[in-house]
Amino acid sequence: MIRVRFAPSPTGPIHLGNARTALFNWLFARHNGGVFILRIEDTDVTRSDPRYTQLIMDDLRWLGMDWQEGPDAGGPYGPYVQSQRLSTYQDFAEKLLEEGKAYPCYCTQSELEERRKAALARGRPPRYDNRCRNLSEAEKKALESQGRRPSLRFLIPPGEKLAFEDMIRGRCEFNLSVLGDFVIMKADGTPSFHMAVVVDDALMRITHVIRGEDHLSNTPLHILLFEALGFPRPHYAHLPMIAGEEGDPLSKRAGAFSIQDYKGWGYLPEALVNYMLLLGWSPGQKQEKLTLAEAVERFDVRHVSKSPAHFDPKKLDWLAEKYLRQADSERLIELIVPLLPEEAKKVERPRLKALVEAVRPGLANLSQVVKESEWFFKEPVLDEGQITALSSDKPRAVLAQVLEALEGQEESFIKEYNKFIKQLAEKGGLAPKEVMMPLRLALTGSTHGPELVAVISLLGHEGCKRRLKKLLTQIGQLNKNEINLLKET
Ligand code: GLU
């Protein structure tokens, strides 16, 4: 049975990169009828916070992932939170110590740091020099009597090379002689990252470890530990890093945001998931838009690329626009209402629906929909330049005539809208644009936005008249005919 895990540290909200690791594990499990496990790696107590555990679970669920074993789901190999497994790590460390595969190290943090700096200054690799490997019992006692509490180090066994077959990168070889003995238990009795990962992967029967390439250099240490503990090693797949637009590692500056951020901006989860699928994996057949179900069907971790995946926010928006355009509008309304200003929440559902449908083309997320809908909820306030532009003869005449038509034709105006615009343009010797631009500006305060006919229909007769009257009054210097038009009916 295939068993994989996503093992985040709850030190902050998850970013796109971590979420992609979770997704590829989930897909691998689903595709192979395996088990996907969530394990919380919170041994770094100073940086971990249970609030983030909850947030990580919420984010994964929001993206459409579920797990068969985990902190909340339980399972046969729990607990699935490392801070609740400390005695297990201690037992295995004890075993390694007894078998001579580990030894106590009395070096303090500051001593190690000093030596590290000195090695770097001499151009040497800053690895541990194994100095506590062969301490006699008397030396240990002496160090302990100074009040030093030992950490436990794993003794790298003699040997030249260690190799393993990575499912993405192929054969990976490491030179063991460059490694220093590494810490498996810290002086405070908590396990190091390496120890906790290996013990848990072994006890949780993890068959495939799929994780970021940043862990590649840890893998030889983990394999050595598996062997020393007498457990079979899992298969490994190291996912390519995600690089920003300039090719540098993805950072906040390069557009790496948390799933919470994307959720807050109103990206649809299916769009985000689809985008993450393309970060290193290609579904083939030049297809880019695909559902999670299609991805489950086709996912093969061996087809993940080993070169860095490029994060392209424009591509994300391109996909997100497609998902937003096709999303059920009732669902969008549910999502959008909490984002709307208070007064807007009173608008009846059918009008909101029409508004969302008119505004969404070309937009990637719901915050943009809200922003592009502002004109509907609030009468626009034009700036001086816009007022000046509308004050010249032609646009003013256009606006006055539209107002006149609205006064006279009532409901039929919308139906006759195209004809009316055409006639108005012909009559004044204007291009249709010269009619539509001032009208759009007057009604929405902007030169772009949804179809003008949709704007007029959404604002309704009364709404359009109110806005046009207000604007024409503001422009001032109206002729008599215009003044008549502005009289309250
Ligand atoms: N807790 C590690 C991290 O967040 C993951 C370790 C692993 O996948 O082996 O990077």
PDB file of C-alpha atoms in Angstrom, residues 132-404:
ATOM      1  CA  CYS A 132      33.476  14.268  20.797  1.00  0.00           C
ATOM      2  CA  ARG A 133      33.439  10.901  18.999  1.00  0.00           C
ATOM      3  CA  ASN A 134      36.135   9.299  21.068  1.00  0.00           C
ATOM      4  CA  LEU A 135      35.781  10.891  24.471  1.00  0.00           C
ATOM      5  CA  SER A 136      36.713   8.604  27.352  1.00  0.00           C
ATOM      6  CA  GLU A 137      34.299   8.086  30.239  1.00  0.00           C
ATOM      7  CA  ALA A 138      36.519  10.277  32.399  1.00  0.00           C
ATOM      8  CA  GLU A 139      36.474  13.097  29.819  1.00  0.00           C
ATOM      9  CA  LYS A 140      32.700  12.878  29.601  1.00  0.00           C
ATOM     10  CA  LYS A 141      32.409  13.089  33.380  1.00  0.00           C
ATOM     11  CA  ALA A 142      34.695  16.069  33.488  1.00  0.00           C
ATOM     12  CA  LEU A 143      32.649  17.909  30.852  1.00  0.00           C
ATOM     13  CA  GLU A 144      29.430  17.054  32.654  1.00  0.00           C
ATOM     14  CA  SER A 145      30.827  18.373  35.894  1.00  0.00           C
ATOM     15  CA  GLN A 146      31.245  21.741  34.128  1.00  0.00           C
ATOM     16  CA  GLY A 147      27.455  21.733  33.858  1.00  0.00           C
ATOM     17  CA  ARG A 148      27.425  20.834  30.157  1.00  0.00           C
ATOM     18  CA  ARG A 149      24.453  18.835  28.936  1.00  0.00           C
ATOM     19  CA  PRO A 150      25.178  16.692  25.925  1.00  0.00           C
ATOM     20  CA  SER A 151      23.360  16.516  22.649  1.00  0.00           C
ATOM     21  CA  LEU A 152      23.446  13.225  20.804  1.00  0.00           C
ATOM     22  CA  ARG A 153      25.234  12.900  17.479  1.00  0.00           C
ATOM     23  CA  PHE A 154      24.864  10.248  14.846  1.00  0.00           C
ATOM     24  CA  LEU A 155      28.154   8.642  13.927  1.00  0.00           C
ATOM     25  CA  ILE A 156      28.498   8.683  10.155  1.00  0.00           C
ATOM     26  CA  PRO A 157      29.606   5.156   9.296  1.00  0.00           C
ATOM     27  CA  PRO A 158      32.790   4.733   7.282  1.00  0.00           C
ATOM     28  CA  GLY A 159      32.212   4.527   3.558  1.00  0.00           C
ATOM     29  CA  GLU A 160      32.850   6.482   0.442  1.00  0.00           C
ATOM     30  CA  LYS A 161      29.592   7.137  -1.267  1.00  0.00           C
ATOM     31  CA  LEU A 162      25.886   6.867  -0.764  1.00  0.00           C
ATOM     32  CA  ALA A 163      23.529   6.683  -3.712  1.00  0.00           C
ATOM     33  CA  PHE A 164      19.815   6.551  -4.193  1.00  0.00           C
ATOM     34  CA  GLU A 165      17.411   6.668  -7.077  1.00  0.00           C
ATOM     35  CA  ASP A 166      15.259   9.774  -7.013  1.00  0.00           C
ATOM     36  CA  MET A 167      11.952   9.362  -8.860  1.00  0.00           C
ATOM     37  CA  ILE A 168      12.408  12.779 -10.454  1.00  0.00           C
ATOM     38  CA  ARG A 169      16.121  13.418 -10.529  1.00  0.00           C
ATOM     39  CA  GLY A 170      17.357   9.916 -11.254  1.00  0.00           C
ATOM     40  CA  ARG A 171      20.492   8.629  -9.559  1.00  0.00           C
ATOM     41  CA  CYS A 172      21.823  10.903  -6.813  1.00  0.00           C
ATOM     42  CA  GLU A 173      25.221  10.288  -5.304  1.00  0.00           C
ATOM     43  CA  PHE A 174      26.715  11.808  -2.191  1.00  0.00           C
ATOM     44  CA  ASN A 175      30.203  11.750  -0.860  1.00  0.00           C
ATOM     45  CA  LEU A 176      29.979  10.686   2.789  1.00  0.00           C
ATOM     46  CA  SER A 177      33.422  11.959   3.679  1.00  0.00           C
ATOM     47  CA  VAL A 178      32.208  15.547   3.472  1.00  0.00           C
ATOM     48  CA  LEU A 179      29.590  14.991   6.164  1.00  0.00           C
ATOM     49  CA  GLY A 180      30.163  15.717   9.822  1.00  0.00           C
ATOM     50  CA  ASP A 181      28.402  13.665  12.504  1.00  0.00           C
ATOM     51  CA  PHE A 182      25.021  15.297  12.931  1.00  0.00           C
ATOM     52  CA  VAL A 183      22.783  15.926  15.916  1.00  0.00           C
ATOM     53  CA  ILE A 184      19.871  13.570  16.426  1.00  0.00           C
ATOM     54  CA  MET A 185      18.808  14.696  19.908  1.00  0.00           C
ATOM     55  CA  LYS A 186      19.318  18.207  21.207  1.00  0.00           C
ATOM     56  CA  ALA A 187      20.626  18.868  24.689  1.00  0.00           C
ATOM     57  CA  ASP A 188      17.076  19.646  25.853  1.00  0.00           C
ATOM     58  CA  GLY A 189      15.933  16.131  24.966  1.00  0.00           C
ATOM     59  CA  THR A 190      13.988  17.081  21.854  1.00  0.00           C
ATOM     60  CA  PRO A 191      14.809  15.400  18.547  1.00  0.00           C
ATOM     61  CA  SER A 192      16.509  17.129  15.645  1.00  0.00           C
ATOM     62  CA  PHE A 193      14.551  17.510  12.444  1.00  0.00           C
ATOM     63  CA  HIS A 194      16.432  14.556  10.880  1.00  0.00           C
ATOM     64  CA  MET A 195      15.681  12.191  13.742  1.00  0.00           C
ATOM     65  CA  ALA A 196      12.000  13.064  13.993  1.00  0.00           C
ATOM     66  CA  VAL A 197      11.429  12.786  10.242  1.00  0.00           C
ATOM     67  CA  VAL A 198      13.120   9.408   9.928  1.00  0.00           C
ATOM     68  CA  VAL A 199      11.550   7.828  13.010  1.00  0.00           C
ATOM     69  CA  ASP A 200       8.119   9.040  11.925  1.00  0.00           C
ATOM     70  CA  ASP A 201       8.492   8.052   8.296  1.00  0.00           C
ATOM     71  CA  ALA A 202       9.580   4.609   9.460  1.00  0.00           C
ATOM     72  CA  LEU A 203       6.859   4.100  12.082  1.00  0.00           C
ATOM     73  CA  MET A 204       4.150   5.584   9.895  1.00  0.00           C
ATOM     74  CA  ARG A 205       5.158   3.160   7.128  1.00  0.00           C
ATOM     75  CA  ILE A 206       5.772   5.930   4.615  1.00  0.00           C
ATOM     76  CA  THR A 207       6.625   4.334   1.285  1.00  0.00           C
ATOM     77  CA  HIS A 208       7.374   7.477  -0.757  1.00  0.00           C
ATOM     78  CA  VAL A 209       8.818  10.750   0.453  1.00  0.00           C
ATOM     79  CA  ILE A 210       7.852  13.552  -1.921  1.00  0.00           C
ATOM     80  CA  ARG A 211       9.244  16.884  -0.796  1.00  0.00           C
ATOM     81  CA  GLY A 212      10.991  20.038  -1.945  1.00  0.00           C
ATOM     82  CA  GLU A 213      14.436  19.998  -3.469  1.00  0.00           C
ATOM     83  CA  ASP A 214      15.655  22.038  -0.505  1.00  0.00           C
ATOM     84  CA  HIS A 215      15.640  18.726   1.391  1.00  0.00           C
ATOM     85  CA  LEU A 216      17.831  16.892  -1.125  1.00  0.00           C
ATOM     86  CA  SER A 217      20.989  17.380   0.927  1.00  0.00           C
ATOM     87  CA  ASN A 218      19.194  15.945   3.985  1.00  0.00           C
ATOM     88  CA  THR A 219      18.338  12.731   2.210  1.00  0.00           C
ATOM     89  CA  PRO A 220      21.732  10.972   2.639  1.00  0.00           C
ATOM     90  CA  LEU A 221      21.534  11.675   6.380  1.00  0.00           C
ATOM     91  CA  HIS A 222      18.027  10.267   6.468  1.00  0.00           C
ATOM     92  CA  ILE A 223      19.008   7.142   4.544  1.00  0.00           C
ATOM     93  CA  LEU A 224      21.893   6.541   6.957  1.00  0.00           C
ATOM     94  CA  LEU A 225      19.493   6.857   9.866  1.00  0.00           C
ATOM     95  CA  PHE A 226      16.977   4.467   8.317  1.00  0.00           C
ATOM     96  CA  GLU A 227      19.751   1.940   7.909  1.00  0.00           C
ATOM     97  CA  ALA A 228      21.114   2.406  11.410  1.00  0.00           C
ATOM     98  CA  LEU A 229      17.632   1.951  12.872  1.00  0.00           C
ATOM     99  CA  GLY A 230      17.041  -1.143  10.775  1.00  0.00           C
ATOM    100  CA  PHE A 231      14.125   0.217   8.770  1.00  0.00           C
ATOM    101  CA  PRO A 232      13.717  -0.035   5.003  1.00  0.00           C
ATOM    102  CA  ARG A 233      14.307   3.284   3.256  1.00  0.00           C
ATOM    103  CA  PRO A 234      11.392   4.863   1.406  1.00  0.00           C
ATOM    104  CA  HIS A 235      11.493   5.982  -2.218  1.00  0.00           C
ATOM    105  CA  TYR A 236      12.327   9.632  -2.703  1.00  0.00           C
ATOM    106  CA  ALA A 237      11.120  12.310  -5.091  1.00  0.00           C
ATOM    107  CA  HIS A 238      12.466  15.854  -4.739  1.00  0.00           C
ATOM    108  CA  LEU A 239      10.264  18.466  -6.336  1.00  0.00           C
ATOM    109  CA  PRO A 240      11.923  21.310  -8.228  1.00  0.00           C
ATOM    110  CA  MET A 241      12.138  24.672  -6.540  1.00  0.00           C
ATOM    111  CA  ILE A 242       9.763  27.389  -7.605  1.00  0.00           C
ATOM    112  CA  ALA A 243      11.659  30.354  -8.964  1.00  0.00           C
ATOM    113  CA  GLY A 244      10.442  33.916  -9.251  1.00  0.00           C
ATOM    114  CA  GLU A 245      10.254  35.741 -12.535  1.00  0.00           C
ATOM    115  CA  GLU A 246      13.924  36.656 -12.477  1.00  0.00           C
ATOM    116  CA  GLY A 247      14.905  33.057 -11.796  1.00  0.00           C
ATOM    117  CA  ASP A 248      15.718  33.775  -8.146  1.00  0.00           C
ATOM    118  CA  PRO A 249      14.079  31.639  -5.467  1.00  0.00           C
ATOM    119  CA  LEU A 250      10.482  32.516  -4.899  1.00  0.00           C
ATOM    120  CA  SER A 251      10.139  35.114  -2.207  1.00  0.00           C
ATOM    121  CA  LYS A 252       7.507  37.504  -1.083  1.00  0.00           C
ATOM    122  CA  ARG A 253       8.994  40.116  -3.354  1.00  0.00           C
ATOM    123  CA  ALA A 254       8.813  37.751  -6.310  1.00  0.00           C
ATOM    124  CA  GLY A 255       5.167  37.059  -5.677  1.00  0.00           C
ATOM    125  CA  ALA A 256       5.185  34.155  -3.228  1.00  0.00           C
ATOM    126  CA  PHE A 257       2.135  34.621  -1.164  1.00  0.00           C
ATOM    127  CA  SER A 258       0.384  32.423   1.323  1.00  0.00           C
ATOM    128  CA  ILE A 259      -2.747  30.469   0.514  1.00  0.00           C
ATOM    129  CA  GLN A 260      -4.472  32.760   3.021  1.00  0.00           C
ATOM    130  CA  ASP A 261      -3.478  35.753   0.893  1.00  0.00           C
ATOM    131  CA  TYR A 262      -4.911  34.242  -2.272  1.00  0.00           C
ATOM    132  CA  LYS A 263      -8.056  33.251  -0.434  1.00  0.00           C
ATOM    133  CA  GLY A 264      -8.375  36.782   0.933  1.00  0.00           C
ATOM    134  CA  TRP A 265      -8.095  38.243  -2.552  1.00  0.00           C
ATOM    135  CA  GLY A 266     -10.901  35.999  -3.666  1.00  0.00           C
ATOM    136  CA  TYR A 267      -9.099  33.618  -6.001  1.00  0.00           C
ATOM    137  CA  LEU A 268     -11.168  30.496  -6.512  1.00  0.00           C
ATOM    138  CA  PRO A 269      -9.453  27.451  -5.004  1.00  0.00           C
ATOM    139  CA  GLU A 270      -9.859  25.388  -8.169  1.00  0.00           C
ATOM    140  CA  ALA A 271      -7.948  28.060 -10.109  1.00  0.00           C
ATOM    141  CA  LEU A 272      -5.123  28.107  -7.609  1.00  0.00           C
ATOM    142  CA  VAL A 273      -4.926  24.314  -7.568  1.00  0.00           C
ATOM    143  CA  ASN A 274      -4.865  24.215 -11.345  1.00  0.00           C
ATOM    144  CA  TYR A 275      -2.039  26.735 -11.368  1.00  0.00           C
ATOM    145  CA  MET A 276      -0.065  24.740  -8.776  1.00  0.00           C
ATOM    146  CA  LEU A 277      -0.406  21.627 -10.914  1.00  0.00           C
ATOM    147  CA  LEU A 278       1.609  23.352 -13.603  1.00  0.00           C
ATOM    148  CA  LEU A 279       4.459  24.228 -11.227  1.00  0.00           C
ATOM    149  CA  GLY A 280       6.799  21.477 -12.314  1.00  0.00           C
ATOM    150  CA  TRP A 281       4.320  19.022 -13.776  1.00  0.00           C
ATOM    151  CA  SER A 282       2.860  19.062 -17.227  1.00  0.00           C
ATOM    152  CA  PRO A 283      -0.372  17.209 -17.863  1.00  0.00           C
ATOM    153  CA  GLY A 284       0.682  16.770 -21.494  1.00  0.00           C
ATOM    154  CA  GLN A 285      -1.182  17.383 -24.727  1.00  0.00           C
ATOM    155  CA  LYS A 286      -0.471  21.079 -24.255  1.00  0.00           C
ATOM    156  CA  GLN A 287      -3.437  21.175 -21.901  1.00  0.00           C
ATOM    157  CA  GLU A 288      -3.167  23.693 -19.103  1.00  0.00           C
ATOM    158  CA  LYS A 289      -6.648  23.945 -17.717  1.00  0.00           C
ATOM    159  CA  LEU A 290      -7.668  20.784 -15.955  1.00  0.00           C
ATOM    160  CA  THR A 291      -9.666  19.758 -12.941  1.00  0.00           C
ATOM    161  CA  LEU A 292      -8.352  18.034  -9.880  1.00  0.00           C
ATOM    162  CA  ALA A 293     -10.162  14.845 -10.958  1.00  0.00           C
ATOM    163  CA  GLU A 294      -8.382  14.915 -14.327  1.00  0.00           C
ATOM    164  CA  ALA A 295      -5.079  15.500 -12.566  1.00  0.00           C
ATOM    165  CA  VAL A 296      -5.693  12.490 -10.290  1.00  0.00           C
ATOM    166  CA  GLU A 297      -6.266  10.418 -13.374  1.00  0.00           C
ATOM    167  CA  ARG A 298      -3.025  11.453 -15.065  1.00  0.00           C
ATOM    168  CA  PHE A 299      -0.561  12.368 -12.348  1.00  0.00           C
ATOM    169  CA  ASP A 300       2.788  10.643 -12.503  1.00  0.00           C
ATOM    170  CA  VAL A 301       5.495  11.943 -10.197  1.00  0.00           C
ATOM    171  CA  ARG A 302       8.176  10.610 -12.553  1.00  0.00           C
ATOM    172  CA  HIS A 303       7.014  13.163 -15.089  1.00  0.00           C
ATOM    173  CA  VAL A 304       7.681  16.086 -12.789  1.00  0.00           C
ATOM    174  CA  SER A 305      10.472  18.208 -14.195  1.00  0.00           C
ATOM    175  CA  LYS A 306      13.779  18.557 -12.393  1.00  0.00           C
ATOM    176  CA  SER A 307      14.411  22.093 -13.561  1.00  0.00           C
ATOM    177  CA  PRO A 308      12.990  24.923 -11.472  1.00  0.00           C
ATOM    178  CA  ALA A 309       9.358  25.808 -12.012  1.00  0.00           C
ATOM    179  CA  HIS A 310       8.764  29.461 -12.819  1.00  0.00           C
ATOM    180  CA  PHE A 311       6.158  31.316 -10.886  1.00  0.00           C
ATOM    181  CA  ASP A 312       4.248  33.513 -13.286  1.00  0.00           C
ATOM    182  CA  PRO A 313       1.520  35.625 -11.698  1.00  0.00           C
ATOM    183  CA  LYS A 314       0.165  36.494 -15.151  1.00  0.00           C
ATOM    184  CA  LYS A 315      -0.362  32.853 -15.936  1.00  0.00           C
ATOM    185  CA  LEU A 316      -2.150  32.405 -12.610  1.00  0.00           C
ATOM    186  CA  ASP A 317      -4.458  35.298 -13.465  1.00  0.00           C
ATOM    187  CA  TRP A 318      -5.024  33.943 -16.952  1.00  0.00           C
ATOM    188  CA  LEU A 319      -6.243  30.670 -15.499  1.00  0.00           C
ATOM    189  CA  ALA A 320      -8.110  32.328 -12.646  1.00  0.00           C
ATOM    190  CA  GLU A 321     -10.029  34.458 -15.133  1.00  0.00           C
ATOM    191  CA  LYS A 322     -11.269  31.351 -16.918  1.00  0.00           C
ATOM    192  CA  TYR A 323     -12.439  29.783 -13.668  1.00  0.00           C
ATOM    193  CA  LEU A 324     -14.110  32.962 -12.477  1.00  0.00           C
ATOM    194  CA  ARG A 325     -15.929  33.378 -15.771  1.00  0.00           C
ATOM    195  CA  GLN A 326     -17.386  29.886 -15.655  1.00  0.00           C
ATOM    196  CA  ALA A 327     -18.138  29.716 -11.923  1.00  0.00           C
ATOM    197  CA  ASP A 328     -21.710  29.417 -10.785  1.00  0.00           C
ATOM    198  CA  SER A 329     -22.884  32.964 -10.089  1.00  0.00           C
ATOM    199  CA  GLU A 330     -24.904  31.989  -7.013  1.00  0.00           C
ATOM    200  CA  ARG A 331     -21.719  30.603  -5.505  1.00  0.00           C
ATOM    201  CA  LEU A 332     -19.843  33.795  -6.364  1.00  0.00           C
ATOM    202  CA  ILE A 333     -22.524  35.875  -4.687  1.00  0.00           C
ATOM    203  CA  GLU A 334     -22.176  33.863  -1.485  1.00  0.00           C
ATOM    204  CA  LEU A 335     -18.443  34.529  -1.590  1.00  0.00           C
ATOM    205  CA  ILE A 336     -18.695  38.154  -2.549  1.00  0.00           C
ATOM    206  CA  VAL A 337     -21.336  39.400  -0.127  1.00  0.00           C
ATOM    207  CA  PRO A 338     -18.974  39.438   2.878  1.00  0.00           C
ATOM    208  CA  LEU A 339     -16.556  41.562   0.839  1.00  0.00           C
ATOM    209  CA  LEU A 340     -19.109  44.199  -0.072  1.00  0.00           C
ATOM    210  CA  PRO A 341     -19.604  47.519   1.697  1.00  0.00           C
ATOM    211  CA  GLU A 342     -22.475  47.513   4.202  1.00  0.00           C
ATOM    212  CA  GLU A 343     -24.955  49.471   2.067  1.00  0.00           C
ATOM    213  CA  ALA A 344     -24.364  47.114  -0.850  1.00  0.00           C
ATOM    214  CA  LYS A 345     -25.485  44.076   1.097  1.00  0.00           C
ATOM    215  CA  LYS A 346     -29.092  45.206   0.773  1.00  0.00           C
ATOM    216  CA  VAL A 347     -29.124  44.921  -3.025  1.00  0.00           C
ATOM    217  CA  GLU A 348     -31.463  42.160  -4.181  1.00  0.00           C
ATOM    218  CA  ARG A 349     -29.867  38.911  -5.324  1.00  0.00           C
ATOM    219  CA  PRO A 350     -30.954  39.009  -9.004  1.00  0.00           C
ATOM    220  CA  ARG A 351     -29.359  42.431  -9.428  1.00  0.00           C
ATOM    221  CA  LEU A 352     -26.189  41.306  -7.668  1.00  0.00           C
ATOM    222  CA  LYS A 353     -26.078  38.304  -9.921  1.00  0.00           C
ATOM    223  CA  ALA A 354     -26.441  40.440 -13.032  1.00  0.00           C
ATOM    224  CA  LEU A 355     -23.753  42.761 -11.707  1.00  0.00           C
ATOM    225  CA  VAL A 356     -21.273  39.934 -11.048  1.00  0.00           C
ATOM    226  CA  GLU A 357     -21.934  38.411 -14.439  1.00  0.00           C
ATOM    227  CA  ALA A 358     -21.410  41.737 -16.190  1.00  0.00           C
ATOM    228  CA  VAL A 359     -18.265  42.666 -14.324  1.00  0.00           C
ATOM    229  CA  ARG A 360     -16.322  39.381 -14.117  1.00  0.00           C
ATOM    230  CA  PRO A 361     -14.973  38.981 -17.680  1.00  0.00           C
ATOM    231  CA  GLY A 362     -11.278  39.781 -17.684  1.00  0.00           C
ATOM    232  CA  LEU A 363     -10.949  39.621 -13.894  1.00  0.00           C
ATOM    233  CA  ALA A 364      -9.030  37.042 -11.871  1.00  0.00           C
ATOM    234  CA  ASN A 365     -10.446  37.280  -8.373  1.00  0.00           C
ATOM    235  CA  LEU A 366     -13.365  38.497  -6.319  1.00  0.00           C
ATOM    236  CA  SER A 367     -11.576  41.523  -4.869  1.00  0.00           C
ATOM    237  CA  GLN A 368     -11.211  42.766  -8.405  1.00  0.00           C
ATOM    238  CA  VAL A 369     -14.905  42.096  -8.994  1.00  0.00           C
ATOM    239  CA  VAL A 370     -15.759  44.152  -5.909  1.00  0.00           C
ATOM    240  CA  LYS A 371     -13.464  46.957  -6.994  1.00  0.00           C
ATOM    241  CA  GLU A 372     -14.816  46.982 -10.526  1.00  0.00           C
ATOM    242  CA  SER A 373     -18.360  47.093  -9.126  1.00  0.00           C
ATOM    243  CA  GLU A 374     -17.822  50.196  -7.058  1.00  0.00           C
ATOM    244  CA  TRP A 375     -19.578  52.405  -9.596  1.00  0.00           C
ATOM    245  CA  PHE A 376     -22.739  50.402  -9.033  1.00  0.00           C
ATOM    246  CA  PHE A 377     -22.873  50.907  -5.284  1.00  0.00           C
ATOM    247  CA  LYS A 378     -21.584  54.448  -5.133  1.00  0.00           C
ATOM    248  CA  GLU A 379     -22.263  57.376  -7.426  1.00  0.00           C
ATOM    249  CA  PRO A 380     -18.982  58.200  -9.106  1.00  0.00           C
ATOM    250  CA  VAL A 381     -17.088  61.331  -8.172  1.00  0.00           C
ATOM    251  CA  LEU A 382     -15.401  62.628 -11.297  1.00  0.00           C
ATOM    252  CA  ASP A 383     -12.090  64.379 -11.126  1.00  0.00           C
ATOM    253  CA  GLU A 384     -11.405  67.763 -12.649  1.00  0.00           C
ATOM    254  CA  GLY A 385      -9.958  66.354 -15.863  1.00  0.00           C
ATOM    255  CA  GLN A 386     -12.979  64.154 -16.416  1.00  0.00           C
ATOM    256  CA  ILE A 387     -15.365  67.016 -15.717  1.00  0.00           C
ATOM    257  CA  THR A 388     -13.499  69.216 -18.196  1.00  0.00           C
ATOM    258  CA  ALA A 389     -13.601  66.449 -20.795  1.00  0.00           C
ATOM    259  CA  LEU A 390     -17.353  66.093 -20.400  1.00  0.00           C
ATOM    260  CA  SER A 391     -17.967  69.861 -20.352  1.00  0.00           C
ATOM    261  CA  SER A 392     -17.178  70.453 -23.991  1.00  0.00           C
ATOM    262  CA  ASP A 393     -20.092  70.728 -26.388  1.00  0.00           C
ATOM    263  CA  LYS A 394     -20.224  67.317 -27.943  1.00  0.00           C
ATOM    264  CA  PRO A 395     -20.149  65.123 -24.872  1.00  0.00           C
ATOM    265  CA  ARG A 396     -22.533  67.434 -23.056  1.00  0.00           C
ATOM    266  CA  ALA A 397     -24.997  67.283 -25.897  1.00  0.00           C
ATOM    267  CA  VAL A 398     -24.692  63.492 -25.923  1.00  0.00           C
ATOM    268  CA  LEU A 399     -25.422  63.263 -22.221  1.00  0.00           C
ATOM    269  CA  ALA A 400     -28.370  65.636 -22.458  1.00  0.00           C
ATOM    270  CA  GLN A 401     -29.889  63.673 -25.293  1.00  0.00           C
ATOM    271  CA  VAL A 402     -29.481  60.378 -23.512  1.00  0.00           C
ATOM    272  CA  LEU A 403     -31.229  61.935 -20.554  1.00  0.00           C
ATOM    273  CA  GLU A 404     -34.012  63.089 -22.812  1.00  0.00           C
TER     274      GLU A 404
END
